[in-house]
Amino acid sequence: MIAIIAVLCSLSSPANCHEQTVTTSDFADVSMLSCLMGAPQLADWMNQHPTERLAAWRCVFGKKDGRGA
């Protein structure tokens, strides 16, 4: 399983950042290559969350709970 873990920051408070599991390969077609290249799923997710800015992302194997860091 591949998960995309995004570091998201609030547009209204840029220092307020947290990690969020954006998608996992259980629910979407995510390959490691597409994840590393900025998976289209990440862009779709960001379009649905316009109050946040994508600061970074990483691709991980296995499960992650997605709670803030």
PDB file of C-alpha atoms in Angstrom, residues 5-54:
ATOM      1  CA  ILE A   5       1.295  12.194   3.261  1.00  0.00           C
ATOM      2  CA  ALA A   6       0.923  15.928   2.699  1.00  0.00           C
ATOM      3  CA  VAL A   7       2.210  18.750   4.884  1.00  0.00           C
ATOM      4  CA  LEU A   8      -0.535  21.358   4.757  1.00  0.00           C
ATOM      5  CA  CYS A   9      -0.446  24.904   6.090  1.00  0.00           C
ATOM      6  CA  SER A  10      -3.402  27.169   6.719  1.00  0.00           C
ATOM      7  CA  LEU A  11      -3.573  30.152   4.366  1.00  0.00           C
ATOM      8  CA  SER A  12      -4.903  32.323   7.196  1.00  0.00           C
ATOM      9  CA  SER A  13      -2.121  31.217   9.570  1.00  0.00           C
ATOM     10  CA  PRO A  14       0.924  30.037   7.565  1.00  0.00           C
ATOM     11  CA  ALA A  15       2.800  28.820  10.645  1.00  0.00           C
ATOM     12  CA  ASN A  16      -0.086  26.449  11.425  1.00  0.00           C
ATOM     13  CA  CYS A  17       0.922  23.290   9.550  1.00  0.00           C
ATOM     14  CA  HIS A  18      -0.031  19.655   9.938  1.00  0.00           C
ATOM     15  CA  GLU A  19       0.397  16.314   8.212  1.00  0.00           C
ATOM     16  CA  GLN A  20      -2.561  14.713   6.491  1.00  0.00           C
ATOM     17  CA  THR A  21      -2.919  11.396   4.683  1.00  0.00           C
ATOM     18  CA  VAL A  22      -4.289  12.557   1.355  1.00  0.00           C
ATOM     19  CA  THR A  23      -4.889   9.171  -0.214  1.00  0.00           C
ATOM     20  CA  THR A  24      -3.859   5.551   0.004  1.00  0.00           C
ATOM     21  CA  SER A  25      -3.572   2.956  -2.708  1.00  0.00           C
ATOM     22  CA  ASP A  26      -6.462   1.111  -1.030  1.00  0.00           C
ATOM     23  CA  PHE A  27      -8.795   3.849  -2.293  1.00  0.00           C
ATOM     24  CA  ALA A  28      -7.080   5.247  -5.384  1.00  0.00           C
ATOM     25  CA  ASP A  29      -4.733   4.104  -8.111  1.00  0.00           C
ATOM     26  CA  VAL A  30      -1.437   5.422  -6.730  1.00  0.00           C
ATOM     27  CA  SER A  31       1.895   4.031  -7.854  1.00  0.00           C
ATOM     28  CA  MET A  32       5.166   5.036  -6.231  1.00  0.00           C
ATOM     29  CA  LEU A  33       6.211   6.763  -9.454  1.00  0.00           C
ATOM     30  CA  SER A  34       3.023   8.841  -9.709  1.00  0.00           C
ATOM     31  CA  CYS A  35       3.298   9.708  -6.024  1.00  0.00           C
ATOM     32  CA  LEU A  36       6.882  10.906  -6.359  1.00  0.00           C
ATOM     33  CA  MET A  37       5.932  13.011  -9.392  1.00  0.00           C
ATOM     34  CA  GLY A  38       3.126  14.772  -7.503  1.00  0.00           C
ATOM     35  CA  ALA A  39       0.224  12.410  -8.003  1.00  0.00           C
ATOM     36  CA  PRO A  40      -2.878  13.807  -9.714  1.00  0.00           C
ATOM     37  CA  GLN A  41      -4.817  12.669  -6.647  1.00  0.00           C
ATOM     38  CA  LEU A  42      -2.900  15.260  -4.636  1.00  0.00           C
ATOM     39  CA  ALA A  43      -3.944  18.058  -6.998  1.00  0.00           C
ATOM     40  CA  ASP A  44      -7.560  16.920  -6.861  1.00  0.00           C
ATOM     41  CA  TRP A  45      -7.471  16.846  -3.070  1.00  0.00           C
ATOM     42  CA  MET A  46      -5.967  20.353  -2.918  1.00  0.00           C
ATOM     43  CA  ASN A  47      -8.693  21.696  -5.209  1.00  0.00           C
ATOM     44  CA  GLN A  48     -11.231  20.476  -2.663  1.00  0.00           C
ATOM     45  CA  HIS A  49      -9.399  22.210   0.226  1.00  0.00           C
ATOM     46  CA  PRO A  50      -8.761  25.796  -0.941  1.00  0.00           C
ATOM     47  CA  THR A  51      -8.036  27.121   2.569  1.00  0.00           C
ATOM     48  CA  GLU A  52      -4.793  25.154   2.803  1.00  0.00           C
ATOM     49  CA  ARG A  53      -1.417  25.413   1.080  1.00  0.00           C
ATOM     50  CA  LEU A  54       0.637  22.369   0.187  1.00  0.00           C
TER      51      LEU A  54
END
